[in-house]
Coordinates of C-alpha atoms in Angstrom, one line a residue:
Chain A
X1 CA -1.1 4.2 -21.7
X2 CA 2.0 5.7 -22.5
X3 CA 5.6 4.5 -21.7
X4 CA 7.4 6.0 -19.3
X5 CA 10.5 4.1 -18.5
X6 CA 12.2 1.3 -20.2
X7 CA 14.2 -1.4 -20.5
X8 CA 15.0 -5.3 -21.8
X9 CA 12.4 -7.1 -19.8
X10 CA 9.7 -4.4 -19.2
X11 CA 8.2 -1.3 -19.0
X12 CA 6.6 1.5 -17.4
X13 CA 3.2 2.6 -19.0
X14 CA 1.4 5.6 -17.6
X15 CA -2.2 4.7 -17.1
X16 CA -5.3 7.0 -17.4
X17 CA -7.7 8.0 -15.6
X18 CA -10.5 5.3 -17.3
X19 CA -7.4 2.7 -16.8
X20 CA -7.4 4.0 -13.2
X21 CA -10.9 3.8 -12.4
X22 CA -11.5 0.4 -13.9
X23 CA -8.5 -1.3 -11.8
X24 CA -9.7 0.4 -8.2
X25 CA -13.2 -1.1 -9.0
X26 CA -12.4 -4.1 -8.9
X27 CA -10.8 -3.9 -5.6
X28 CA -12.1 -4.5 -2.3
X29 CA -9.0 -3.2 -0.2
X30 CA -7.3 -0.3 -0.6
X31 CA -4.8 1.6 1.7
X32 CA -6.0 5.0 3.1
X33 CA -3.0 7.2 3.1
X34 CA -2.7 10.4 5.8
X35 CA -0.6 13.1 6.5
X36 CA -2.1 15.4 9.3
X37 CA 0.6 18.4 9.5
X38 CA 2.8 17.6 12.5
X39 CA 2.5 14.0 12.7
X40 CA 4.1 11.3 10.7
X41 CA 2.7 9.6 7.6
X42 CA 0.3 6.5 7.9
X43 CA -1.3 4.3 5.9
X44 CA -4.2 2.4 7.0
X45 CA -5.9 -0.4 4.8
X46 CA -9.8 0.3 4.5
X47 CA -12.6 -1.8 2.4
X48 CA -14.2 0.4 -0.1
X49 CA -16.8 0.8 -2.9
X50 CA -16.1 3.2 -6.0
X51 CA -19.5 5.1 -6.1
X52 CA -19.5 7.6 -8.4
X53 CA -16.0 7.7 -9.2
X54 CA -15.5 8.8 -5.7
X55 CA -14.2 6.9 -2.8
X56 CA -16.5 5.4 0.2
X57 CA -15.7 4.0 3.2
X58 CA -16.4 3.3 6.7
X59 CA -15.1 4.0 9.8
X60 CA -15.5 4.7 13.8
X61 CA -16.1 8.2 14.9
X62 CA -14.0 10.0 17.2
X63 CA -10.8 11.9 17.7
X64 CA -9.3 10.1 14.4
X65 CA -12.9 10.4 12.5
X66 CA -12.8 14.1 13.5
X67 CA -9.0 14.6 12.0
X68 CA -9.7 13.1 8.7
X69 CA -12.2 15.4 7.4
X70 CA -11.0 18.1 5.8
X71 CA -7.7 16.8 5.4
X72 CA -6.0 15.6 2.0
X73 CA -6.1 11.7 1.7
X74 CA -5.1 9.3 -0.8
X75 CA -6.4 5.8 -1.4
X76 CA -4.0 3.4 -2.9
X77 CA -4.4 -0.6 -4.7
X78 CA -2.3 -2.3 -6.3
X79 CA -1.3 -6.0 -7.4
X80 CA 1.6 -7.6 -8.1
X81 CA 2.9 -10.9 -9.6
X82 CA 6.4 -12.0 -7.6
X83 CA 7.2 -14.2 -10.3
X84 CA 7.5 -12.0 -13.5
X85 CA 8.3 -9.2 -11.1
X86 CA 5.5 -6.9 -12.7
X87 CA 1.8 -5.1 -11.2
X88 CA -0.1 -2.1 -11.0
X89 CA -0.2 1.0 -8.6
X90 CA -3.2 3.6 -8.8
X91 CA -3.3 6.6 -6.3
X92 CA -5.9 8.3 -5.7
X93 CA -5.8 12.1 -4.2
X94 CA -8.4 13.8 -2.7
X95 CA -10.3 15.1 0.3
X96 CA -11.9 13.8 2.6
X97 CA -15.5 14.5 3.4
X98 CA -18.5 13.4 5.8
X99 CA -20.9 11.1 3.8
X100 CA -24.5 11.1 4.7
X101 CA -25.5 8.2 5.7
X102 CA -28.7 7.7 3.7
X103 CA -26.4 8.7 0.3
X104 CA -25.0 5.1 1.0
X105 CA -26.9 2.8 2.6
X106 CA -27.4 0.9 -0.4
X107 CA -23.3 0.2 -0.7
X108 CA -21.5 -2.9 0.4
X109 CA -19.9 -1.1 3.0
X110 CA -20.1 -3.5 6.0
X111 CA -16.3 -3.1 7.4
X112 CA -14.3 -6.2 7.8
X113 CA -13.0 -5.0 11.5
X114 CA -15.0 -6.0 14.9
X115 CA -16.5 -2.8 16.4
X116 CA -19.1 -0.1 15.1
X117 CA -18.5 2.0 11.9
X118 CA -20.9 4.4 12.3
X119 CA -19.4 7.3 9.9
X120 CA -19.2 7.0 5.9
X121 CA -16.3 9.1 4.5
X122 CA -16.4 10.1 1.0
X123 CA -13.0 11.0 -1.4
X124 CA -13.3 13.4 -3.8
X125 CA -10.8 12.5 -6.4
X126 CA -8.9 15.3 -7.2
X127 CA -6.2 13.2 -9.1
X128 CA -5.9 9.4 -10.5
X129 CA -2.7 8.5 -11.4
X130 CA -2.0 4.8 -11.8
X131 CA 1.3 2.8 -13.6
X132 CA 1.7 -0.1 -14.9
X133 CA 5.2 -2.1 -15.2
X134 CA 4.3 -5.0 -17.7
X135 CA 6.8 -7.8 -19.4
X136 CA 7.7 -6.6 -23.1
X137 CA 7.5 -10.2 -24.1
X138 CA 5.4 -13.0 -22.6
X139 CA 7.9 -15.3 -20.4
X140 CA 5.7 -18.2 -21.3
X141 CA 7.3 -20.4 -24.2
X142 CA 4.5 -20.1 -26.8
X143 CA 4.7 -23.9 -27.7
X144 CA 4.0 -24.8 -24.2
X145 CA 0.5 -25.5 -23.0
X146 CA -2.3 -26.4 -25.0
Chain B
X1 CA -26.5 -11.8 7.3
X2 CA -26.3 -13.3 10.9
X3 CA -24.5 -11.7 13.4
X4 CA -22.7 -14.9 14.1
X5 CA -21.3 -15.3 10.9
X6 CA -19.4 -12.1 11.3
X7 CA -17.7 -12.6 14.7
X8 CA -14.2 -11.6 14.2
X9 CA -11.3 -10.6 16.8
X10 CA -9.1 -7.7 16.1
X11 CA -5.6 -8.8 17.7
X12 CA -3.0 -6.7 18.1
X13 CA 0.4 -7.7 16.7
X14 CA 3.7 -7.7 19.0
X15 CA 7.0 -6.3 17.4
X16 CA 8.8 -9.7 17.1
X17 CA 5.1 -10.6 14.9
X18 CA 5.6 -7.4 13.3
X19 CA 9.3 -8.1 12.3
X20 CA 8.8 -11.7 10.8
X21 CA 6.3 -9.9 8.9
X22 CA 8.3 -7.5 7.6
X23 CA 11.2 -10.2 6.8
X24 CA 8.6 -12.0 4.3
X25 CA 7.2 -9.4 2.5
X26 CA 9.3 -8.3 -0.6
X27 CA 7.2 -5.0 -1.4
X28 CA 5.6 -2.9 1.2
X29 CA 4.2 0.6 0.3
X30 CA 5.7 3.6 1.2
X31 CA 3.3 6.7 2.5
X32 CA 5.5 10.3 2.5
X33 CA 4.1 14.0 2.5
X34 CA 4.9 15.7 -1.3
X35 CA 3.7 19.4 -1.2
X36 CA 1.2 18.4 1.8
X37 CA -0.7 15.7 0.2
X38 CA 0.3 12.2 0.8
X39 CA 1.4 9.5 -1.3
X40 CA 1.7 5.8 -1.4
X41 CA 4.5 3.9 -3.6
X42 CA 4.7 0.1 -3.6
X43 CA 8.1 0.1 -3.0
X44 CA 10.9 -3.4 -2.9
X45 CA 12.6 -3.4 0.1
X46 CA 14.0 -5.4 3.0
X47 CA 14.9 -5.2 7.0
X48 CA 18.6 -5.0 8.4
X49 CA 19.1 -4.7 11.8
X50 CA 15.6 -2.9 12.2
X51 CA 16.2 -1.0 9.5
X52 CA 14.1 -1.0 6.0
X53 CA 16.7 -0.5 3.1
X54 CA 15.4 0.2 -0.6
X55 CA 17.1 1.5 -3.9
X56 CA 15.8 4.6 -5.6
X57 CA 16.6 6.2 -8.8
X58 CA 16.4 10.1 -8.6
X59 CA 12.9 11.6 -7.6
X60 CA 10.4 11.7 -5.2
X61 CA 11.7 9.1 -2.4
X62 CA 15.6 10.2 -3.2
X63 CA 14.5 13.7 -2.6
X64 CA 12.3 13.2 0.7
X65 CA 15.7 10.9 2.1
X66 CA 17.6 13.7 1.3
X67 CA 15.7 16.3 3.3
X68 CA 15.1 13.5 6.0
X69 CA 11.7 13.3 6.3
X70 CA 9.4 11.1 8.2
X71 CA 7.5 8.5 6.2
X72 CA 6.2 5.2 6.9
X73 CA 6.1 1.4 5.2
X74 CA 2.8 -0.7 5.4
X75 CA 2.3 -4.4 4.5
X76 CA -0.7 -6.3 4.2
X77 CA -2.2 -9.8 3.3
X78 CA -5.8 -10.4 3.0
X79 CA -8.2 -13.2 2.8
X80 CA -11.4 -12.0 0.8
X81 CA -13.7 -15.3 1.3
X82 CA -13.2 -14.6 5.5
X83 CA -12.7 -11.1 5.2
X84 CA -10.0 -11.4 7.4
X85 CA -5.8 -10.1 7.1
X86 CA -3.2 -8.2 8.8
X87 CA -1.3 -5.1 8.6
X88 CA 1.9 -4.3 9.7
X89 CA 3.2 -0.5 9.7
X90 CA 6.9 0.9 10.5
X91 CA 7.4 4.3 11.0
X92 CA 10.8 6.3 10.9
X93 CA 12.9 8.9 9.4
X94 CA 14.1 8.2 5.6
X95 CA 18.3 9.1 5.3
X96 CA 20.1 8.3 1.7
X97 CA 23.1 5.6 2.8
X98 CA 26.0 7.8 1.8
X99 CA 28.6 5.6 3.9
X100 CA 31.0 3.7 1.4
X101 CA 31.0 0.5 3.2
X102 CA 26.9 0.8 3.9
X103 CA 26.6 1.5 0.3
X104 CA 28.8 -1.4 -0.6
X105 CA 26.9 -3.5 1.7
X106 CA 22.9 -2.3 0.4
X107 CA 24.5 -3.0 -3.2
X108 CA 24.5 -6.5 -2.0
X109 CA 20.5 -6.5 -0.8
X110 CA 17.7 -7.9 -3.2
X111 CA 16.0 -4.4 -3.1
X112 CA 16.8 -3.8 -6.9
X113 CA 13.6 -2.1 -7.9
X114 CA 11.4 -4.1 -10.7
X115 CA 11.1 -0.8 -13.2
X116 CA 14.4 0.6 -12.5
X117 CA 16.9 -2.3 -11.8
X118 CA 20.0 0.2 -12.2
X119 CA 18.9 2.3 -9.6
X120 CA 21.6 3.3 -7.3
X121 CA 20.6 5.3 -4.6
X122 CA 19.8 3.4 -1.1
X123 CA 17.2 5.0 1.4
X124 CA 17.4 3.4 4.6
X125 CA 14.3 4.0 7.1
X126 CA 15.6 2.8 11.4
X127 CA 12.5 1.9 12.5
X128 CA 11.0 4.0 15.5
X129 CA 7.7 3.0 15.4
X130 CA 6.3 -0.2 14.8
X131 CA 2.4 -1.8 14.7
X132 CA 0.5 -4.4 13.3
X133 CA -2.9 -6.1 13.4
X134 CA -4.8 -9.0 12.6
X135 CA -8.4 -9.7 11.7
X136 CA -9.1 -13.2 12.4
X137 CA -12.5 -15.0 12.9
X138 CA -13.2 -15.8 17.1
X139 CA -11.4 -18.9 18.1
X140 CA -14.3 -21.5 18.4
X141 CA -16.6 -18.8 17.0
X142 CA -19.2 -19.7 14.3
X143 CA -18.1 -21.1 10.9

């Protein structure tokens, strides 16, 4: 991690790509993020496994299945803690591409909507990028607790 | 796994759901086009009139307002032990609030971002399109 911004209460580290991949594991929800040329921006939350340090997920074929591949996507977690007003943000870039689907039947992919998932997408990663805004001294009174 | 226990309903949120929503969630994530590949901020904002209104400091979101493009906002809340949630997503036309008395006004919002609480540049977003959705378990379904 490296610092990026600054200032009494906290700061912005930079995270790497190992930081990356270690938070987005651990996460079952991430938000798929599209821009098809011509239409607007959306972001659609997806459950997903890492596999591979790429991406997997499922989804319904069709017209929206059909538009995806090919195009660049990004896959985005985070978490965040109201309180101390700090969290974490890691993007994932990439493309995405038809999955097989015997290269993951053995993934907990079963999707948390109603209906039939029938096609795996894969991400590429083609960048990780991740920050992290973190207090520069722990709010709690160290004389508290225990 | 049985089939029963993974009965759920996917209901479709109305626009007055969608806006209480959007009233209660202090960070949503922001999804705009950067040299054709899309990105998603987490981003503190809040709803005026219909309107999302956030701070920026110079860069990315500053410059897409500037050049008016069309981005979106998502929120989200999920229950992992039901493998249920919602999602909400509001879609519009970013513009930097330039007007001296808007400005004076967003200066008064609690939108002051967590890393860069100096920021002052507001974004608003009038919202054109609005959706949301719910995964729930079927009323009277198994438990």
């Amino acid at each position: 991690m490296k610092p990026l911004e600054s200032d009494d209460r906290s700061e912005m580290n930079v995270l790497d790509v190992a930081e990356c991949l270690v938070l987005v594991r651990w996460e079952i929800i991430g938000r798929l993020g599209v821009c098809i040329p011509g239409q607007a921006p959306s972001i659609v939350p997806v459950n997903f496994v890492v596999d591979n340090d790429t991406i997997v997920f499922r989804t319904a074929g069709g017209e929206k299945y059909e538009h995806l591949l090919g195009q660049p996507v990004s896959l985005q977690v985070d978490r965040f803690d109201w309180y101390r007003r700090i969290g974490w943000s890691v993007l994932v870039q990439g493309v995405a591409e038809e999955c097989a689907e015997a290269d993951v039947a053995e993934l907990a992919l079963a999707p948390w909507a109603p209906g039939s998932k029938t096609h795996a997408v894969r991400i590429v990663p083609g960048s990780i990028t991740g920050r992290r805004l973190e207090l520069k001294t722990p709010l709690t009174d160290g004389r508290a607790y225990l | 796994m049985s089939s029963t226990a993974h009965r759920r309903v996917l209901e479709i949120l109305d626009e007055d759901e969608c806006l209480a929503l959007l009233d209660r969630e202090p960070v949503g994530r922001l999804a705009l086009s950067a040299g054709a590949l899309p990105v998603v901020l987490p981003v503190n904002f809040t709803v005026v009139d219909q309107t999302i209104v956030f701070a920026s400091a110079p860069g990315l979101k500053l410059d897409a307002a500037q050049a008016g493009v069309v981005a979106c906002m998502e929120i989200d809340g999920f229950d992992v032990l039901s493998r249920g949630g919602w999602s909400v997503l509001a879609t519009g036309r970013l513009e930097e609030i330039t007007d001296p008395d808007r400005l004076a006004r967003a200066r008064q919002l609690p939108v002051s971002p967590w890393a860069v609480p100096d920021a002052d540049h507001y974004i608003q977003m009038p919202i054109q399109l609005l959706s949301g959705r719910r995964i729930n378990r079927l009323q009277g379904g198994a438990t």
